Structure formats: C-alpha cells, structure tokens
C-alpha cells in the first residue's frame, strides 16, 4: 500500500467520523477566538450589505466570543495541587523529588498550556494534545491541535483509541 493510499484511507475514515462541515466550522470558531477573522467578518458584512465601505476595523465578535469562552472554561482557572507517591505513600512537598517535579512542570509551562487547552476544549468541544521534547528548553512542550487540524481513524471497538 502506497503512502497516498494510506493517506486516502485515513482521510476517508476521518471524514466518516466528523459531522458534515465540522472542519470549516471549527476552523472559523478558532479564527474568531484567535482574533484572525477580520477578512471573514469583512466578507460577511459585504455579503449582507452591511457595515462601512473600506472599514479597516469592522466590528468583530472575536473579543466577545473570547470573553464567553474564557468564563466558561473553569477547569484550569487555578493550577491544581499536585503531589508524588512512592509505594502508595505521599512524598513531602519539601522533598527533593517533589521540588524537582514542580521545576519540570514550570520549565514545560505546564499550567499555562493546560489553561489554553481547556479554553480551546471549551470553544471547540475537544482538543488534541501532544507532548514534544524540546532540547532548547530541556523540557517537554505541550502542543495543542484543534479537531479540524488532525486526521483520525478511531478503533471501531474502542472509539477513544486513535
């Protein structure tokens, strides 16, 4: 099987598991939330015959959408408490291991990344997270992808396995 055949099979499986037009809708929502929708807004206003001609800064729903999503995303409003276990026993928070663990999370900007991931999950209903090693940071980096940015082939027996 060639790469093109495998890619086509993956695209077909992905298309079969997503609602019709979902990629476009998710992409548009992400553009509004990320304040990258000026051209979409200008085109929509032009199509409706509304707005001022040649207005460089049309009224946009992005800031309002961002405010609503940020209020609704509550999981990572405050960083969670974390602790380590060894043989079922909780390690002291002033232990070397616990302090190293917190340092690793800080280097990875873990809480900042999860706050962003929670907001995108609230906006789009889901978010795909992948951890990448970063030699520059000497840590891992959490990368977040919207559902419109990935192709999926779920396991028929276990839908959560891709």
Tab-separated table of C-alpha atoms in Angstrom, residues 27-66:
chain	number	residue	atom	x	y	z
A	27	UNK	CA	-11.700	26.464	11.833
A	28	UNK	CA	-13.925	29.525	11.738
A	29	UNK	CA	-14.554	29.426	15.505
A	30	UNK	CA	-10.818	29.101	16.152
A	31	UNK	CA	-10.126	32.067	13.830
A	32	UNK	CA	-12.681	34.221	15.672
A	33	UNK	CA	-11.304	33.215	19.081
A	34	UNK	CA	-7.679	33.799	17.996
A	35	UNK	CA	-8.578	37.228	16.552
A	36	UNK	CA	-7.721	36.161	12.998
A	37	UNK	CA	-11.133	36.675	11.444
A	38	UNK	CA	-11.056	40.223	10.080
A	39	UNK	CA	-11.306	39.060	6.460
A	40	UNK	CA	-14.170	36.662	7.306
A	41	UNK	CA	-16.019	39.455	9.107
A	42	UNK	CA	-15.477	41.935	6.253
A	43	UNK	CA	-16.720	39.360	3.703
A	44	UNK	CA	-19.786	38.511	5.819
A	45	UNK	CA	-20.630	42.224	6.182
A	46	UNK	CA	-20.178	42.745	2.438
A	47	UNK	CA	-22.375	39.723	1.625
A	48	UNK	CA	-25.078	41.088	3.927
A	49	UNK	CA	-24.725	44.617	2.549
A	50	UNK	CA	-23.888	45.968	5.995
A	51	UNK	CA	-21.046	47.922	7.547
A	52	UNK	CA	-18.995	50.818	6.268
A	53	UNK	CA	-17.228	50.513	2.929
A	54	UNK	CA	-13.434	50.117	3.220
A	55	UNK	CA	-13.598	49.977	7.031
A	56	UNK	CA	-10.225	48.618	8.178
A	57	UNK	CA	-11.531	47.696	11.654
A	58	UNK	CA	-15.037	46.247	11.350
A	59	UNK	CA	-16.917	45.241	14.477
A	60	UNK	CA	-15.852	41.705	15.297
A	61	UNK	CA	-17.292	39.026	17.548
A	62	UNK	CA	-13.838	37.691	18.500
A	63	UNK	CA	-13.411	39.624	21.765
A	64	UNK	CA	-16.946	38.769	22.893
A	65	UNK	CA	-16.501	35.094	21.978
A	66	UNK	CA	-13.164	35.007	23.813
